[in-house]
Coordinates of C-alpha atoms and ligand atoms in Angstrom, one line a residue:
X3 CA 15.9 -7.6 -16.4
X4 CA 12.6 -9.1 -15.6
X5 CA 12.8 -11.5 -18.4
X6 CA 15.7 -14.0 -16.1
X7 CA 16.6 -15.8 -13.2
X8 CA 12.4 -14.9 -12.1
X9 CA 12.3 -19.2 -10.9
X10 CA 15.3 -18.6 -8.7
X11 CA 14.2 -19.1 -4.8
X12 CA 13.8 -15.4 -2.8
X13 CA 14.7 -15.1 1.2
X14 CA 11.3 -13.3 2.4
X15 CA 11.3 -12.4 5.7
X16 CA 7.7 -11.8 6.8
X17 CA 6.3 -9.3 9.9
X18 CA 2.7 -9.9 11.3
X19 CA 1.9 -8.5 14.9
X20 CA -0.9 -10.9 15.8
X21 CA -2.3 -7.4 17.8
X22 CA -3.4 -6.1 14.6
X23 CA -6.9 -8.4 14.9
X24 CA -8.0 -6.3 17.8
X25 CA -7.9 -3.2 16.4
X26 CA -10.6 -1.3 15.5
X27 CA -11.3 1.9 13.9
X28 CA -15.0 2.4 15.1
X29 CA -17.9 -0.2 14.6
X30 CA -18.9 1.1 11.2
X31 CA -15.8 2.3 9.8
X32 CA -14.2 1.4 6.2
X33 CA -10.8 0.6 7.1
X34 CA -10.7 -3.2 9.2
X35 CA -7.4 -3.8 10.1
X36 CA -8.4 -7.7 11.0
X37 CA -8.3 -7.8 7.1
X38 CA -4.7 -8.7 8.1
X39 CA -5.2 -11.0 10.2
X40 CA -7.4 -12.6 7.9
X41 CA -4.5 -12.6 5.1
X42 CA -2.4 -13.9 7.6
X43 CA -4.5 -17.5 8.5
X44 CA -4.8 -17.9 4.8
X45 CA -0.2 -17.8 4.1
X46 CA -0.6 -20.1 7.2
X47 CA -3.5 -22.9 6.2
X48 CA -1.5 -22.8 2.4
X49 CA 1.3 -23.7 4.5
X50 CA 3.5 -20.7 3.5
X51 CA 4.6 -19.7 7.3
X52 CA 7.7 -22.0 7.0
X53 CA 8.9 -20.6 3.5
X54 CA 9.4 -17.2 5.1
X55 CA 11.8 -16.0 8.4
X56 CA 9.6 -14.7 10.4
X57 CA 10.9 -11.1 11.6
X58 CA 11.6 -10.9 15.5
X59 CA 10.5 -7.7 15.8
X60 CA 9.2 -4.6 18.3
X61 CA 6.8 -1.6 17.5
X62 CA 8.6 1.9 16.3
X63 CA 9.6 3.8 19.4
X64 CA 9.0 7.4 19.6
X65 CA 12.2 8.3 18.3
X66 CA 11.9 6.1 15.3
X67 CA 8.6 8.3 14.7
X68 CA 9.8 11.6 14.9
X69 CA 12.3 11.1 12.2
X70 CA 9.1 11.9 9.9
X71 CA 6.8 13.3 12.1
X72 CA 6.4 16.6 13.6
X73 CA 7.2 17.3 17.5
X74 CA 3.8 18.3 18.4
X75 CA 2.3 16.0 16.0
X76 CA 4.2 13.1 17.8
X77 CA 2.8 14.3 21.3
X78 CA -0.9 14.4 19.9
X79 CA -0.5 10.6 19.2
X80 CA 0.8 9.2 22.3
X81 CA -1.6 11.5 24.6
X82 CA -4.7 10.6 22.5
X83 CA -7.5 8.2 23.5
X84 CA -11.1 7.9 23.1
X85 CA -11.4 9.2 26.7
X86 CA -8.7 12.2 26.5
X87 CA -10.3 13.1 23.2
X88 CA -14.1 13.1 25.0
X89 CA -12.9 14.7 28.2
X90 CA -10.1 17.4 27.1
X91 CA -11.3 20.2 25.1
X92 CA -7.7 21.9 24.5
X93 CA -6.7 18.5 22.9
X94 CA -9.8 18.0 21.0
X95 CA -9.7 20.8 19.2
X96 CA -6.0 20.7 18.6
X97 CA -6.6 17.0 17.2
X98 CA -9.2 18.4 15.0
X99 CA -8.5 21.7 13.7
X100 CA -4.4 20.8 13.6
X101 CA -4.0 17.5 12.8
X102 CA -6.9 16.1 11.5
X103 CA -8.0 13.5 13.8
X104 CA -11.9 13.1 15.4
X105 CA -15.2 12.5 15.0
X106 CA -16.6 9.8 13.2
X107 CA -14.5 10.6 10.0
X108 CA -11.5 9.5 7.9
X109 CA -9.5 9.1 11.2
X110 CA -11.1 9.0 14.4
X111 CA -9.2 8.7 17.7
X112 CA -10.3 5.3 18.7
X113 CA -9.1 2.8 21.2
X114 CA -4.7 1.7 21.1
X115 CA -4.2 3.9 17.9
X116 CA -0.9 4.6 18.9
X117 CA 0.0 0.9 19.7
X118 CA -1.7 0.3 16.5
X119 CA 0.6 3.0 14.6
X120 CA 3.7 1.4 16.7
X121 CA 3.0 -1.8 15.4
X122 CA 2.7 -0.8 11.6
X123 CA 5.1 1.0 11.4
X124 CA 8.0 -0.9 13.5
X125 CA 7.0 -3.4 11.1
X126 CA 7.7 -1.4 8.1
X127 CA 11.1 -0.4 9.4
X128 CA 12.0 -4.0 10.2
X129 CA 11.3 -5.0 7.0
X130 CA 13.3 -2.3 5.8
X131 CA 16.5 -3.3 7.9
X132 CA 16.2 -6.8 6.8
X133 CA 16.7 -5.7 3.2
X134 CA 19.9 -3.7 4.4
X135 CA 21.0 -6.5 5.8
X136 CA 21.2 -8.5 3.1
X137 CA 19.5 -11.1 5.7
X138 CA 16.7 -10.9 3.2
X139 CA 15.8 -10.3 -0.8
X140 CA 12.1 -9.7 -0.1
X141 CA 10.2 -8.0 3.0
X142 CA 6.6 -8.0 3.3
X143 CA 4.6 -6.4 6.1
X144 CA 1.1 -6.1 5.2
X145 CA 0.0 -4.3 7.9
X146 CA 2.1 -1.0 6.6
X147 CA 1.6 1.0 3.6
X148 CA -0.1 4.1 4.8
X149 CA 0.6 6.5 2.3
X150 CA -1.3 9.7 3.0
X151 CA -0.3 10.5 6.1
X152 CA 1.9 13.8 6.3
X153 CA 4.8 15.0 8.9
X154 CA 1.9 16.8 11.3
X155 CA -1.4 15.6 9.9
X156 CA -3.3 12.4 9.5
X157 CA -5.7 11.8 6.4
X158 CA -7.1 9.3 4.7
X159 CA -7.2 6.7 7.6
X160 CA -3.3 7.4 7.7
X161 CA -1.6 8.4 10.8
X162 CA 2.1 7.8 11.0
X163 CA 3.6 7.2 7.4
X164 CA 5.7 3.9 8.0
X165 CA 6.2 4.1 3.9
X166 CA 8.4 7.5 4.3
X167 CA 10.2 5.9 7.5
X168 CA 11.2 3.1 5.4
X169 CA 12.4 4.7 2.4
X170 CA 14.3 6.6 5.5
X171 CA 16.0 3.6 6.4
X172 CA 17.0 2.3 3.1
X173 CA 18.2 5.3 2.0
X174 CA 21.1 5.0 4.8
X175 CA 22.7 2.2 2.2
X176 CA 21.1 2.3 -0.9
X177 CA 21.7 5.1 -3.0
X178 CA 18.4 4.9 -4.9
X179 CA 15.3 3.7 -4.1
X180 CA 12.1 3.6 -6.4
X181 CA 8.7 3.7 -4.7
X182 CA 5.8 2.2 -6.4
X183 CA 2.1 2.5 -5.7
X184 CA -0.6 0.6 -7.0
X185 CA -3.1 1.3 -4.3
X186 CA -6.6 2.9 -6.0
X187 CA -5.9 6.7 -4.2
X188 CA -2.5 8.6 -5.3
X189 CA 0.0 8.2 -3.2
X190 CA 0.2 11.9 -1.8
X191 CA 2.0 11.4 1.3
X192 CA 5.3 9.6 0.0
X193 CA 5.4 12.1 -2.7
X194 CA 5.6 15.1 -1.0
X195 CA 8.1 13.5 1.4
X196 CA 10.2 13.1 -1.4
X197 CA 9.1 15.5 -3.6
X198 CA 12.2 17.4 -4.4
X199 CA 14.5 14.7 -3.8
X200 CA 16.4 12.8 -7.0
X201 CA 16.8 9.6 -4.7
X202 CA 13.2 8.9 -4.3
X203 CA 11.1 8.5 -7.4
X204 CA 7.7 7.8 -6.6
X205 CA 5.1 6.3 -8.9
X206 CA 1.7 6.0 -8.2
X207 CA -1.4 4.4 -10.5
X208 CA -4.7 5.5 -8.9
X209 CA -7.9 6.6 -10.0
X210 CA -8.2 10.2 -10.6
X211 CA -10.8 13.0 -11.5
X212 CA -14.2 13.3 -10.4
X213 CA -17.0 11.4 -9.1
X214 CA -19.7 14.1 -8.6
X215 CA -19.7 17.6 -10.2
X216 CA -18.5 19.0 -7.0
X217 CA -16.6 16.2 -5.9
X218 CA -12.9 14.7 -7.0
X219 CA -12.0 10.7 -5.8
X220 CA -9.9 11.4 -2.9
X221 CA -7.4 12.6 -2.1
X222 CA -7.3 14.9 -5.5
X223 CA -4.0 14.9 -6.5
X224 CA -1.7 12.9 -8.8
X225 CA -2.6 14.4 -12.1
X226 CA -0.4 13.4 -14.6
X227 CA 1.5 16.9 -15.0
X228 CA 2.8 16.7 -11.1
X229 CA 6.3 16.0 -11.6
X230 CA 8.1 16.8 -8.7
X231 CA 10.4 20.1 -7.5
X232 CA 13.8 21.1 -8.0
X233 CA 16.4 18.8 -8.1
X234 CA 13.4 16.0 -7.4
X235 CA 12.0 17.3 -10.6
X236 CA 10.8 14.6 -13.1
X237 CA 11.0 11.9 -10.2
X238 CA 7.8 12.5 -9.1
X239 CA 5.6 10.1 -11.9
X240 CA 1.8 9.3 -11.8
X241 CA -0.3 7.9 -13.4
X242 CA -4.2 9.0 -13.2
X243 CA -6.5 6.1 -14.5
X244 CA -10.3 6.3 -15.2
X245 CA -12.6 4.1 -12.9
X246 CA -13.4 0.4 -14.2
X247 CA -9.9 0.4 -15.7
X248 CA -9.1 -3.9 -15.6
X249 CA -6.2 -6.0 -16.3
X250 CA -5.7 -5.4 -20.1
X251 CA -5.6 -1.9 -19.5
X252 CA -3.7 -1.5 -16.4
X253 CA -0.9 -3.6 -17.2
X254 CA -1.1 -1.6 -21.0
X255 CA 0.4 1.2 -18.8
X256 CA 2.3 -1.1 -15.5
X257 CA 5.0 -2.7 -17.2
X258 CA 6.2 0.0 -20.1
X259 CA 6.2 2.5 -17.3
X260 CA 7.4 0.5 -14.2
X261 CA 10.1 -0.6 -16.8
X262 CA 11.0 2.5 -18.3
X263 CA 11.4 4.1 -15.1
X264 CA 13.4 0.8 -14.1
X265 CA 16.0 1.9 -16.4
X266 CA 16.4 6.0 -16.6
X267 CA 16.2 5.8 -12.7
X268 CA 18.4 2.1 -11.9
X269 CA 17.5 1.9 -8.3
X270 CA 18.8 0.1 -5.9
X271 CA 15.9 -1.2 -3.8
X272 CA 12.1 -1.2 -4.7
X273 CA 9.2 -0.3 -2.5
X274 CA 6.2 -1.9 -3.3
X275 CA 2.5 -0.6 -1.7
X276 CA -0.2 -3.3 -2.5
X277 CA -3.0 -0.8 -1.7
X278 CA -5.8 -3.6 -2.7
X279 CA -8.7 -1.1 -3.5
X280 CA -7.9 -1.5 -6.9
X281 CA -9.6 -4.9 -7.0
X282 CA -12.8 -5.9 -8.6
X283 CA -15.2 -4.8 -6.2
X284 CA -13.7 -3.0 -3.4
X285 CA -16.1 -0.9 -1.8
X286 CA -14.0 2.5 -2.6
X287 CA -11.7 1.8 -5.2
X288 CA -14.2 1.6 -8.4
X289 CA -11.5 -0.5 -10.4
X290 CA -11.9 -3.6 -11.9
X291 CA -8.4 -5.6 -11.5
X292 CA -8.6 -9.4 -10.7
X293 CA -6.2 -10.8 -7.9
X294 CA -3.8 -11.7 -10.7
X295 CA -3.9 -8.6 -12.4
X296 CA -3.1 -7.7 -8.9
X297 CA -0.6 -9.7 -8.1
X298 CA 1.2 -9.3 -12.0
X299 CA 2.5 -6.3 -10.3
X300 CA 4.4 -8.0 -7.9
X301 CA 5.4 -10.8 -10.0
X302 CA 7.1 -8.0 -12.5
X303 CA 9.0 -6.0 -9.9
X304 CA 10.1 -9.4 -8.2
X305 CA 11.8 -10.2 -11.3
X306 CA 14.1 -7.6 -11.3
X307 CA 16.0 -8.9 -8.6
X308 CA 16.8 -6.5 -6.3
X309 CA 16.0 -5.7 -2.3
X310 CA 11.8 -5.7 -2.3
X311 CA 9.7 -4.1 0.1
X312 CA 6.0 -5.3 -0.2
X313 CA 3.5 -3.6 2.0
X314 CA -0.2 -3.1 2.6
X315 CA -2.1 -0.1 1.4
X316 CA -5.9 0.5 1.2
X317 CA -8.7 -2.7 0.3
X318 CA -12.3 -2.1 1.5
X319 CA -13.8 -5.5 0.5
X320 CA -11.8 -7.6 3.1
X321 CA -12.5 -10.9 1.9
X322 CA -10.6 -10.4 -1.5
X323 CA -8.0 -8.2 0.7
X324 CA -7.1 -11.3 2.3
X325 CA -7.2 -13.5 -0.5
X326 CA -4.9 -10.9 -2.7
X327 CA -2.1 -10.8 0.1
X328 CA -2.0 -14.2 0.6
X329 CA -1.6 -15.1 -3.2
X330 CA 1.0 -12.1 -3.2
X331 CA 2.9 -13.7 -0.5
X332 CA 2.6 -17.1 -2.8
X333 CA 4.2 -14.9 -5.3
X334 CA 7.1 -13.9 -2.9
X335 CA 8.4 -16.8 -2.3
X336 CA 8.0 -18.2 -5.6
X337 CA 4.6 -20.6 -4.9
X338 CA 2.1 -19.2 -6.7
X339 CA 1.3 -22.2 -8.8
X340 CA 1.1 -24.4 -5.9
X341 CA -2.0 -22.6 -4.7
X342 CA -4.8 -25.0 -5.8
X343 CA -8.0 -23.0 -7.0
X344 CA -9.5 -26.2 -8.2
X345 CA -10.4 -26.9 -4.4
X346 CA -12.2 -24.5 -1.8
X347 CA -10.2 -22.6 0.5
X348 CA -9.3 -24.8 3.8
X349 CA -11.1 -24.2 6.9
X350 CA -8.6 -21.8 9.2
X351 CA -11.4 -20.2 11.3
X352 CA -12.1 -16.9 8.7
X353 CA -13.6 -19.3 5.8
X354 CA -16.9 -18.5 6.0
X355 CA -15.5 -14.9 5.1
X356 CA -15.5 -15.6 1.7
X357 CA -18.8 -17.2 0.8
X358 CA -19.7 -14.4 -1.6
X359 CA -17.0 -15.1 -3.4
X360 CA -17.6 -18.8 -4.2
X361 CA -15.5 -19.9 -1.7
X362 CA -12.0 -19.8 -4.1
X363 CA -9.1 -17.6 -3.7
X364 CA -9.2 -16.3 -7.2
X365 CA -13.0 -14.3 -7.7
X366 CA -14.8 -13.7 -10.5
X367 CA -14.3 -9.9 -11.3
X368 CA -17.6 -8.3 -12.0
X369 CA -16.5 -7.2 -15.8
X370 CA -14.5 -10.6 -16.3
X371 CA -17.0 -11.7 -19.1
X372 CA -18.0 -8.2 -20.3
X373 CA -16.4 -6.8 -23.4
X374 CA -16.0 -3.8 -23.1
X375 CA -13.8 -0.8 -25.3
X376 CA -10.2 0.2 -24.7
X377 CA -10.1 4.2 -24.5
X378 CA -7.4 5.8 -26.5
X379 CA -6.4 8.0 -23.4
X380 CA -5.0 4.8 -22.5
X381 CA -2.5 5.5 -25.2
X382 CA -2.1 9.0 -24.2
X383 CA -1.1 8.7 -20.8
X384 CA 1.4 6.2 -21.7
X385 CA 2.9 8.6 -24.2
X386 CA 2.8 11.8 -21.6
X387 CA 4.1 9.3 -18.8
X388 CA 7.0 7.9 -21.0
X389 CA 7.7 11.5 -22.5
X390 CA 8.2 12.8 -18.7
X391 CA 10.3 9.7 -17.8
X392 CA 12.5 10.1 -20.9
X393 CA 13.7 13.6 -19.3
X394 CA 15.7 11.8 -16.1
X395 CA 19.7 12.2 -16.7
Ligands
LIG424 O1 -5.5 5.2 0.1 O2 -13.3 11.4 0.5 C1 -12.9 11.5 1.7 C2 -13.1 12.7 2.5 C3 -14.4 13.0 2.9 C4 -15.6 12.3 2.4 C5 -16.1 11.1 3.3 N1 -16.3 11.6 4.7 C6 -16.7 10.4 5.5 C7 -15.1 12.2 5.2 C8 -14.6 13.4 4.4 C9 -13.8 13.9 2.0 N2 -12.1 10.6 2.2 C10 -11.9 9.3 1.6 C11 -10.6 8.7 2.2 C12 -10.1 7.5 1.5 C13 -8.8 7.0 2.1 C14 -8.2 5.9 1.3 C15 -7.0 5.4 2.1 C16 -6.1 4.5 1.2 O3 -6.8 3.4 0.7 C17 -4.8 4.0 2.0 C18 -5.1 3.3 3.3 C19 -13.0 8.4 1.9 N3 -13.6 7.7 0.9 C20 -14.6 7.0 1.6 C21 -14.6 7.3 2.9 N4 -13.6 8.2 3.1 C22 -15.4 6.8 3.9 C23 -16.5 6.1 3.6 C24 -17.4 5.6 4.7 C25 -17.0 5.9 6.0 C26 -17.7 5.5 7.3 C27 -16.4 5.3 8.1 C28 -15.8 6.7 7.8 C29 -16.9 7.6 8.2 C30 -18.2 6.8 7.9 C31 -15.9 6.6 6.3 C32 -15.1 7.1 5.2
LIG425 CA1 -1.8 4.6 -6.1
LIG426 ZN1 -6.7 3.5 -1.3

């Protein structure tokens, strides 16, 4: 229960492939994977490096990668460059028209993505065989958590989806494993991975429904009626949420549900994404949670003691990225009330990242001081979401 035994010390084993900082998706793109390596210098100037194992790890081979992913999928990757993809027509189109990578969109084909989707990923699946081990109660690789992609297609600046290879690997031991998804966007990929499977439930909070007449917040999916197929059915759960939805409400709806699923479901090993687009303002997420709000999340699954995967996810405003994965990792490994706010965050070579935000760890979120009034569709969903949970034997 998550009521005990939450001050006992965790073994976190931690994955960062100092790579990851070179990495870019194009000049003006969204997604800035340095956002990691940002996180990173903040665990190391709050002096968290030491409270962690550090995982001696490689990047995913090929193999590892088709597990999930489809042959010629697989083939696309590791032939495609920003030079192959300007100079072949046959694999241009293929990219484009099959497996949705090119242009200047959602997923371009820019420079090392397949060392960058080798690095995520073998990170993912590390941190998954440390918690098979039992070398490890918590595994955190901040890098992973790319929960769109699909077996032949990338979407949604996914490409390989290291959060369906890791469920993979814990599934070799552990006879149930919960997925959990607090990124803004639905969780799409991992869902219809395990979409008719009763050892995977998957539960995603995101922002759903539209955002112009014509348009729905991406990806679309996750209404709250999606359930999941055959023998997977009432394992699929999710939870669609209105924009500006902030701590009170959000965690109206986390911990009855998280909880409720906790005990129809009695998993074996949890799968955290931290998708941080959910923050206060993130450039794409529209939702108003603080870091703590945030980071409640992790505190509540932490407490139930068991095997805990914590990965990466979305988070667009890469200042309070970083600072939300480093209080996180605080969380982790049980320091989160050592963090002093009181001071300004310690020069580590990023701190003039995070001006705009007053130069503390912990932002003011836009709405902190506005009141405003709790929708009754709050209750709703709750009821709907509880009512579909109560039907797992
Ligand atoms: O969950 O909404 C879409 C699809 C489009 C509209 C935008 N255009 C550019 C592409 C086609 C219909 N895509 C979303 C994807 C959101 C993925 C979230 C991933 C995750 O957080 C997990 C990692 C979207 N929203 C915003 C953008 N794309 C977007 C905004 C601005 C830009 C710059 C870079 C790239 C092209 C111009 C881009 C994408
Ligand atoms: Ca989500
Ligand atoms: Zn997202």
């Amino acid at each position: 229960s998550p009521s005990c035994a939450d001050d006992k010390k965790r073994r976190v084993c931690y994955y960062y492939d100092p790579g990851i900082a070179h990495i870019k998706f194009s000049d003006d793109h969204v997604m800035v994977p340095a956002r990691v390596a940002m996180a990173h210098s903040l665990v190391g100037v709050y002096g968290m490096l030491g409270d962690m194992r550090r995982l001696r790890t490689r990047p995913a081979t090929e193999a590892e990668i088709r597990r999930f992913h489809s042959p010629e999928y697989v083939d696309l990757l590791c032939d495609l460059t920003p030079e192959s993809y300007a100079n072949d027509a046959a694999l241009r189109q293929k990219a484009e028209d099959h497996h949705g990578i090119g242009g200047e969109d959602d997923c371009p084909a820019f420079d090392r993505l397949w060392k960058y989707c080798r690095g995520y990923a073998g990170g993912s699946l590390a941190a998954a065989r440390a918690l098979v081990d039992g070398a490890s109660d918590i595994a955190i690789n901040w890098s992973g958590g790319m929960h769109h992609a699909s077996a032949c297609k990338a979407t949604g600046f996914c490409y390989v989806n290291d959060i369906v290879l890791a469920i993979n690997e814990l599934l070799g031991t552990f006879s149930r494993v919960i997925y959990v998804d607090i990124d803004a966007h639905h969780g799409d990929g991992v869902q219809n991975a395990f979409l008719d499977s009763n050892r995977v439930m998957t539960l995603s909070f995101h922002r759903y429904g539209k955002i112009t007449p014509h348009k729905d917040f991406f990806p679309g999916s996750g209404a709250i009626n999606e359930i999941g197929d055959g023998a997977g059915k009432h394992y699929s759960v999710n939870v669609p949420l209105d924009a500006g939805v902030r701590d009170d409400v959000y965690h109206t709806l986390f911990e009855p549900i998280v909880g409720k699923a906790m005990e129809v479901f009695q998993p074996e090993a949890i799968v955290l994404q931290c998708g941080a687009d959910s923050l206060s303002g993130d450039r794409l997420g529209g939702m108003e949670l603080s870091v703590r709000g945030h980071a409640e999340c992790v505190s509540f699954l932490r407490g139930f003691n068991l095997p805990l995967l914590l990965l990466g996810g979305g988070g667009y405003t890469i200042n309070h990225v970083a600072s939300t994965w480093c209080y996180e990792t605080a969380v982790a490994v049980g320091k989160e009330g050592e963090l002093p706010d009181d001071i300004e965050i310690p020069s580590h070579g990023y701190e003039l990242m995070y001006k705009n935000q007053g130069n503390k760890l912990h932002y003011q979120t836009s709405t902190a001081t506005a009141a405003r009034k709790r929708s009754s569709s709050t209750e709703v969903t709750k009821g709907k979401v509880l009512e579909h949970l109560s039907q797992v034997e």
